[in-house]
Tab-separated table of C-alpha atoms in Angstrom:
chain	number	residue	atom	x	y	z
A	117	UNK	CA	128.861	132.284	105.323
A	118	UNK	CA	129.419	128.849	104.516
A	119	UNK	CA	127.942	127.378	107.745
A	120	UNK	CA	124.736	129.684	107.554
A	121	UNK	CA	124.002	128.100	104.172
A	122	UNK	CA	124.779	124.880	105.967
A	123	UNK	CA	122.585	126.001	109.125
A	124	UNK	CA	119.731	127.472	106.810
A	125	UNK	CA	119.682	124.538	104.038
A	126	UNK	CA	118.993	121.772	107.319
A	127	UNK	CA	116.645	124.085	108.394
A	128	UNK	CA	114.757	123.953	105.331
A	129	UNK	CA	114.731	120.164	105.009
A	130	UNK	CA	113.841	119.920	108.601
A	131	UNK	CA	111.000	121.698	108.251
A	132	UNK	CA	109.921	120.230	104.663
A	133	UNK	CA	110.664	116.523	105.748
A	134	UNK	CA	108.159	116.983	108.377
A	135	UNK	CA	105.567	118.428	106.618
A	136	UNK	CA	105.954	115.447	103.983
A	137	UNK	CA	105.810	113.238	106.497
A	138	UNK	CA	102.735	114.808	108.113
A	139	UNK	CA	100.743	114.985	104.811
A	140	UNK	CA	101.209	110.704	104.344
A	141	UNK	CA	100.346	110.197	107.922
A	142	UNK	CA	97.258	112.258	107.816
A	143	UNK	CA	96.017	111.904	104.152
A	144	UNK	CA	96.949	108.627	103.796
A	145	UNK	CA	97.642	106.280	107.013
A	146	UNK	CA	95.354	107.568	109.335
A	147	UNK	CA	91.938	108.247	107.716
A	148	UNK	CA	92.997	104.244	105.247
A	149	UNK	CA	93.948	102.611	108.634
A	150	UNK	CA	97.426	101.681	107.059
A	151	UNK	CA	99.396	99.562	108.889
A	152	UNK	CA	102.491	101.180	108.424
A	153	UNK	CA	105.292	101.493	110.158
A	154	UNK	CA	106.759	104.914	112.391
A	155	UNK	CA	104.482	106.170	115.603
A	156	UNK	CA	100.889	106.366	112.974
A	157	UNK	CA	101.374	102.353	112.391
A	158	UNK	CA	102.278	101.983	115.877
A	159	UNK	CA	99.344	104.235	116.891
A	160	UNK	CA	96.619	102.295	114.798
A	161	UNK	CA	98.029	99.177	115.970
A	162	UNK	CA	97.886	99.595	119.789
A	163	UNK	CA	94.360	101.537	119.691
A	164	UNK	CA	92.600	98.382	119.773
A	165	UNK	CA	94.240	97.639	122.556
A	166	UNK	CA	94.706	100.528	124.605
A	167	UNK	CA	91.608	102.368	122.989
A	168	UNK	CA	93.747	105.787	122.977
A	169	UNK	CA	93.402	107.971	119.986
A	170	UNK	CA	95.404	107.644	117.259
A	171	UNK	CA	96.834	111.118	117.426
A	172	UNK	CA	97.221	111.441	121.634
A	173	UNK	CA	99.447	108.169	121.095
A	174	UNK	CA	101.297	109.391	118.456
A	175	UNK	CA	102.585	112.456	121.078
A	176	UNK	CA	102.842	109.792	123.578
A	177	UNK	CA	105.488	108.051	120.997
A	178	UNK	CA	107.173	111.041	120.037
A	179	UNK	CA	107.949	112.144	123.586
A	180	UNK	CA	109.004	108.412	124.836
A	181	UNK	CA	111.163	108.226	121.906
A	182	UNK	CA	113.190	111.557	122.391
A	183	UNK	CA	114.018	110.790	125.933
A	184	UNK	CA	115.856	107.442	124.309
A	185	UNK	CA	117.705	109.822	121.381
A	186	UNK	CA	119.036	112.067	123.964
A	187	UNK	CA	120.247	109.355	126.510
A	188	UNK	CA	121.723	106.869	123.064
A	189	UNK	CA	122.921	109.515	120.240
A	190	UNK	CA	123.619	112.312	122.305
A	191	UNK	CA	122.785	116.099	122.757
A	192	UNK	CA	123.488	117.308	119.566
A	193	UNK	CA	121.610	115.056	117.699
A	194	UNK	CA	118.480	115.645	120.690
A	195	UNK	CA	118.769	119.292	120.274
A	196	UNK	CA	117.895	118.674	116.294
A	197	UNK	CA	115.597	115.962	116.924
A	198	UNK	CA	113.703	118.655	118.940
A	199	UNK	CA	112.823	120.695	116.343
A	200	UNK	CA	111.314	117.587	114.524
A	201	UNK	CA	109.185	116.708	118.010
A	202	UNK	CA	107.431	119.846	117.690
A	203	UNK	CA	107.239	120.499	114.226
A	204	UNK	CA	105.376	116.841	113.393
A	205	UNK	CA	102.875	116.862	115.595
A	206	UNK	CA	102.221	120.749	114.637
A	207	UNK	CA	102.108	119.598	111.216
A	208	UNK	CA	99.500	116.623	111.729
A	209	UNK	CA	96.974	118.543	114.072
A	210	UNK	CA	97.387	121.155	112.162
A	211	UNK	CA	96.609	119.095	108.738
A	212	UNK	CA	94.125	116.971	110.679
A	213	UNK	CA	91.867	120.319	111.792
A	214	UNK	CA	91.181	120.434	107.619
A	215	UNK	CA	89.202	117.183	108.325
A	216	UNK	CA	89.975	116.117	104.844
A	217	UNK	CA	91.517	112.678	103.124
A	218	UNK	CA	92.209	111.239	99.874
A	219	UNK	CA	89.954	108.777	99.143
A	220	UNK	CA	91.811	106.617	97.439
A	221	UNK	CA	92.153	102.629	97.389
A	222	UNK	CA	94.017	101.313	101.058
A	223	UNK	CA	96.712	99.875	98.163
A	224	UNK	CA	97.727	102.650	96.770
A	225	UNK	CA	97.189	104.389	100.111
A	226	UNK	CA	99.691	102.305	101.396
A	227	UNK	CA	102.065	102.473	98.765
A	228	UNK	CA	102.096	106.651	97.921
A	229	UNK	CA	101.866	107.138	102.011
A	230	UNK	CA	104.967	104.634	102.815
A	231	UNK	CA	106.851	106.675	99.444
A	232	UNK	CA	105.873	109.999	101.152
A	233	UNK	CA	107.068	108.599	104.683
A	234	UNK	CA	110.413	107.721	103.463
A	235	UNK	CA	110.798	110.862	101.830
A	236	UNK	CA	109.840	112.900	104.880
A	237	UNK	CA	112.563	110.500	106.838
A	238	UNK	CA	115.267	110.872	104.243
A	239	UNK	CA	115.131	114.549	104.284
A	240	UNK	CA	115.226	114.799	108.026
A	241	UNK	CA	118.076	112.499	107.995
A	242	UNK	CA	120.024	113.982	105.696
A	243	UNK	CA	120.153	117.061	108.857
A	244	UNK	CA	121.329	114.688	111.327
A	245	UNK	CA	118.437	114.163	113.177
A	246	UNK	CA	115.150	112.313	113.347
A	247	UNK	CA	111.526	113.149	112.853
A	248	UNK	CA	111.138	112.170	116.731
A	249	UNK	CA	109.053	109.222	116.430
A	250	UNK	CA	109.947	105.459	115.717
A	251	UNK	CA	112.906	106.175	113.502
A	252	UNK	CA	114.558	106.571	116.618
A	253	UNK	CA	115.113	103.303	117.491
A	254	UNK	CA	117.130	102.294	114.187
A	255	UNK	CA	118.787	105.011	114.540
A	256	UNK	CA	119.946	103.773	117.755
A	257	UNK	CA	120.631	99.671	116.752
A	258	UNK	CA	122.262	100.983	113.088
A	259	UNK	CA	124.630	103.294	116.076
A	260	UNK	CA	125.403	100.181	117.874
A	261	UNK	CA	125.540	97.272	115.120
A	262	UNK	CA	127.205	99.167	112.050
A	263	UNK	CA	123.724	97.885	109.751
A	264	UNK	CA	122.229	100.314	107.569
A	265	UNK	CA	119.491	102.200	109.001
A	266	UNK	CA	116.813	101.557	106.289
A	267	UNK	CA	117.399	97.630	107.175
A	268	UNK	CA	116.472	98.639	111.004
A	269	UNK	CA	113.611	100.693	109.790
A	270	UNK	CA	112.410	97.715	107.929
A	271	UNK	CA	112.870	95.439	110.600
A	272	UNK	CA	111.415	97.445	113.452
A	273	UNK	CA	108.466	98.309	111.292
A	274	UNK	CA	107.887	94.625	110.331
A	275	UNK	CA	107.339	94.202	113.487
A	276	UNK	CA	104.890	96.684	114.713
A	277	UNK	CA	102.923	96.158	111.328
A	278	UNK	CA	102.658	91.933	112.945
A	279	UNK	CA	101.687	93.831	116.242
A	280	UNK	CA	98.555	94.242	114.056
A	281	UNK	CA	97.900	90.947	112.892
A	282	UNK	CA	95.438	89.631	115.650
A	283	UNK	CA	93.453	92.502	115.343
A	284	UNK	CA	93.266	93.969	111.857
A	285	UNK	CA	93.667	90.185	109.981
A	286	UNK	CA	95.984	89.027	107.348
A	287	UNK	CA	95.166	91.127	104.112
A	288	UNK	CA	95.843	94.563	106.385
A	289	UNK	CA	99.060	93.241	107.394
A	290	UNK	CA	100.114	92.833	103.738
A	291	UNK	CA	99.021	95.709	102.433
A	292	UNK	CA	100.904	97.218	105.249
A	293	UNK	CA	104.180	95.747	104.330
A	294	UNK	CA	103.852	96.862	100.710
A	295	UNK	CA	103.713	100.640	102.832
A	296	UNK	CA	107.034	99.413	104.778
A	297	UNK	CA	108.428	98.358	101.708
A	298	UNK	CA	107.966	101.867	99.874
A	299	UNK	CA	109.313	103.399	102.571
A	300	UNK	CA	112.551	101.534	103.158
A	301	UNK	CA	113.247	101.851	99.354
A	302	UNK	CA	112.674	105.484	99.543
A	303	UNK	CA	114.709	106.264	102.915
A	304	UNK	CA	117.957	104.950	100.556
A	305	UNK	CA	117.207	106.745	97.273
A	306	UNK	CA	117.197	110.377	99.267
A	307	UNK	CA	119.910	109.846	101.432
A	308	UNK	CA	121.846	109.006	98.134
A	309	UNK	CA	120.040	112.093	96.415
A	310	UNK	CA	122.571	114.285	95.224
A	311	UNK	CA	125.493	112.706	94.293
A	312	UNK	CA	126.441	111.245	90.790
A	313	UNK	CA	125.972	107.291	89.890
A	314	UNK	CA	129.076	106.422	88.213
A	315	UNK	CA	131.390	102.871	87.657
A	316	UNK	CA	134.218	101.964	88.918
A	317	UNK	CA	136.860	99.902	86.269
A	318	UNK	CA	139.932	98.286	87.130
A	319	UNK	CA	141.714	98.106	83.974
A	320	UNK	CA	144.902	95.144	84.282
A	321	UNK	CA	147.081	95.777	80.969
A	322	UNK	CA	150.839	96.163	79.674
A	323	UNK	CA	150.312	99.489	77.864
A	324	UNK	CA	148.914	101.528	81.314
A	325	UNK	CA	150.847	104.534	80.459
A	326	UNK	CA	148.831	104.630	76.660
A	327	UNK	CA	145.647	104.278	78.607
A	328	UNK	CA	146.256	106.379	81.320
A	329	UNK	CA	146.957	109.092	78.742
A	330	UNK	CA	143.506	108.972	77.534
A	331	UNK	CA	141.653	108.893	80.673
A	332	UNK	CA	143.396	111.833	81.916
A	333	UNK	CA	143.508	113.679	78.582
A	334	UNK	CA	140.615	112.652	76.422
A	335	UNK	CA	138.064	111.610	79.630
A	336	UNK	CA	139.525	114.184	81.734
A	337	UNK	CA	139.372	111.752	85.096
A	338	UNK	CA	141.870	111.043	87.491
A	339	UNK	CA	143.256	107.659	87.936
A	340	UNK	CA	144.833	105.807	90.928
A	341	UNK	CA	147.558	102.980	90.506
A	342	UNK	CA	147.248	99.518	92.691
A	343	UNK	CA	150.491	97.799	92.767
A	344	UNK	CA	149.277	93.824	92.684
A	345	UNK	CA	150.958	90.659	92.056
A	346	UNK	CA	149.547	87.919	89.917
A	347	UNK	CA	148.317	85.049	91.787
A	348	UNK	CA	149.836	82.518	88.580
A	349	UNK	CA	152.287	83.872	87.134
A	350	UNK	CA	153.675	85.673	90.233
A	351	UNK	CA	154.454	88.653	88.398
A	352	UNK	CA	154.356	92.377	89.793
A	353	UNK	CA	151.968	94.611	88.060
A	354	UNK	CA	150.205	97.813	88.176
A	355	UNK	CA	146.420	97.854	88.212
A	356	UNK	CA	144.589	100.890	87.170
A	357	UNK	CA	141.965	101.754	89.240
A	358	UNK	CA	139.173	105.014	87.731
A	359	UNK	CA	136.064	106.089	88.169
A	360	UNK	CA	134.030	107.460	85.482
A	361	UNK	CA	130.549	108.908	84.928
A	362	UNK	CA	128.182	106.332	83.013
A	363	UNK	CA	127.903	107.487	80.172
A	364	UNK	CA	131.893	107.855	79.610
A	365	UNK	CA	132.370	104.231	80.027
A	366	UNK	CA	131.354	102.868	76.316
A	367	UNK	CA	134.257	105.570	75.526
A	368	UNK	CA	136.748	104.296	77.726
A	369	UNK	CA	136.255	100.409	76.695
A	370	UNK	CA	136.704	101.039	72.679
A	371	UNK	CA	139.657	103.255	73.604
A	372	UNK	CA	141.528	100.233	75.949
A	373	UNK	CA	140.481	97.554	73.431
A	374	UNK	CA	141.856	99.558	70.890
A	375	UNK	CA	145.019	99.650	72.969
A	376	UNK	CA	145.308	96.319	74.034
A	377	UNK	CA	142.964	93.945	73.080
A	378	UNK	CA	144.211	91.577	75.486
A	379	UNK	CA	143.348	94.288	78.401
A	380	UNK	CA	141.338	92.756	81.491
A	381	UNK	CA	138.440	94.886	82.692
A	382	UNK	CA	135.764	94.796	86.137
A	383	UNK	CA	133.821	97.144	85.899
A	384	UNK	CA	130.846	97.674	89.139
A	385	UNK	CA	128.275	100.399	89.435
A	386	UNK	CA	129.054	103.080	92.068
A	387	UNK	CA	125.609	104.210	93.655
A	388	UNK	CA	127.107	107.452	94.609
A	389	UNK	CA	130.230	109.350	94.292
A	390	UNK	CA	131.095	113.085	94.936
A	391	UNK	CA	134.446	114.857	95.115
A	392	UNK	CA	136.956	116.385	92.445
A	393	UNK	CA	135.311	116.216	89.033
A	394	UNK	CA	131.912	114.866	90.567
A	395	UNK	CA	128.806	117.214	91.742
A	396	UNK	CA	127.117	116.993	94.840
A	397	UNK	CA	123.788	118.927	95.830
């Protein structure tokens, strides 16, 4: 039962990522001449060049890049990507038969259709697979090099928004990397979606077993202990290591001052956490 929800729930954001994506290519990058990144930047940017349509070269894209998924990331991930191959370009001739846009300026064009792209991308990556287009390609160097794949999808669609440059002129490049931009930041902030921002403390003091009482009774977390050695005074010591939800973390500092005043403290925000005593969508 569990692995139909699974099945069903990647099916779901499969299907909406695309769609998502479909709407900012065809409301807002196509009809705005964004020079975004993914196969509708790469599209605008070749068809002074090759003078093919925007949307035959976006199939073109799609297909190329599906042959390289299957042969790099293997049949699994092909098989999903497969889905996404058909459904996008469903979705964008199927949006672009409305014949309609949003007339809005090529700014925020750029901006609200680079948001909508990385949300479309996040989605779809959150199933394991790819929308089918340029994403590929990350996918593939962020495989091979251990690099996040937002910093590939950054780079790669730098780079295709400078294929542009000759052509479309300084000010559309720009305006294209502010579309980049919002797209990159999005990719992250739904691929993190879901689980619980939260800091980390490691607490250094000679009364752990006072504070460890009130994290585990009073904050109701767990705790783990790091055995350490002082680098000065060479003594042995045992570092408390927790992890807390934000807002418990004023709690947790007036209880281990009131302690030990003398108590040592790092604290660093954790951008996600799930597990025991954390949710996770």
């Amino acid at each position: 039962m569990k692995n139909i929800r699974s099945h069903l729930s990647d099916i779901v954001l499969m299907v909406l990522g695309n769609l998502i994506l479909a709407v900012a290519v065809v409301f807002f990058i196509l009809p705005n001449n964004i020079l975004s990144g993914g196969v509708a930047g790469v599209a605008i940017a070749l068809y002074p060049i090759f003078k093919i349509e925007p949307e035959v070269m976006i199939n073109i894209i799609i297909v190329s890049s599906f042959i390289l998924g299957f042969v790099f990331l293997g049949k699994s991930f092909a098989l999903k990507t497969l889905a996404s191959s058909i459904l996008y370009p469903t979705f964008v001739n199927l949006l672009g038969g409305l014949n309609m846009s949003v007339p809005v300026d090529p700014i925020l064009a750029s901006i609200f259709g680079g948001a909508l792209t990385g949300v479309g991308l996040g989605l779809t990556f959150r199933t394991g697979a790819s929308t089918g287009g340029m994403d590929i390609p990350p996918l593939i160097l962020s495989k091979y090099t251990g690099i996040k794949v937002s910093i590939w999808i950054l780079i790669v669609d730098a780079i295709t928004v400078l294929v542009g440059l000759k052509t479309y002129g300084l000010n559309e490049v720009l305006i294209g990397f502010l579309s980049i931009y919002a797209a990159t930041h999005t990719v992250d902030k739904i691929q993190m979606f879901g689980g619980e921002e939260a800091k980390q403390i490691f607490i250094i003091s000679d009364k752990n077993d006072e504070i460890l009482d009130h994290i585990h009774e009073l904050l109701e977390r767990g705790s783990t202990l790091i055995s350490a050695r002082g680098g000065y005074t060479k003594d042995s010591k045992e570092i408390i290591m927790t992890v807390l939800l934000k807002e418990q973390y004023n709690e947790l500092e007036k209880m281990v001052k009131e302690v030990d005043p003398n108590a040592f403290l790092i604290v660093s925000n954790v951008t996600e956490v799930h597990g025991l005593g954390f949710y996770k969508i």
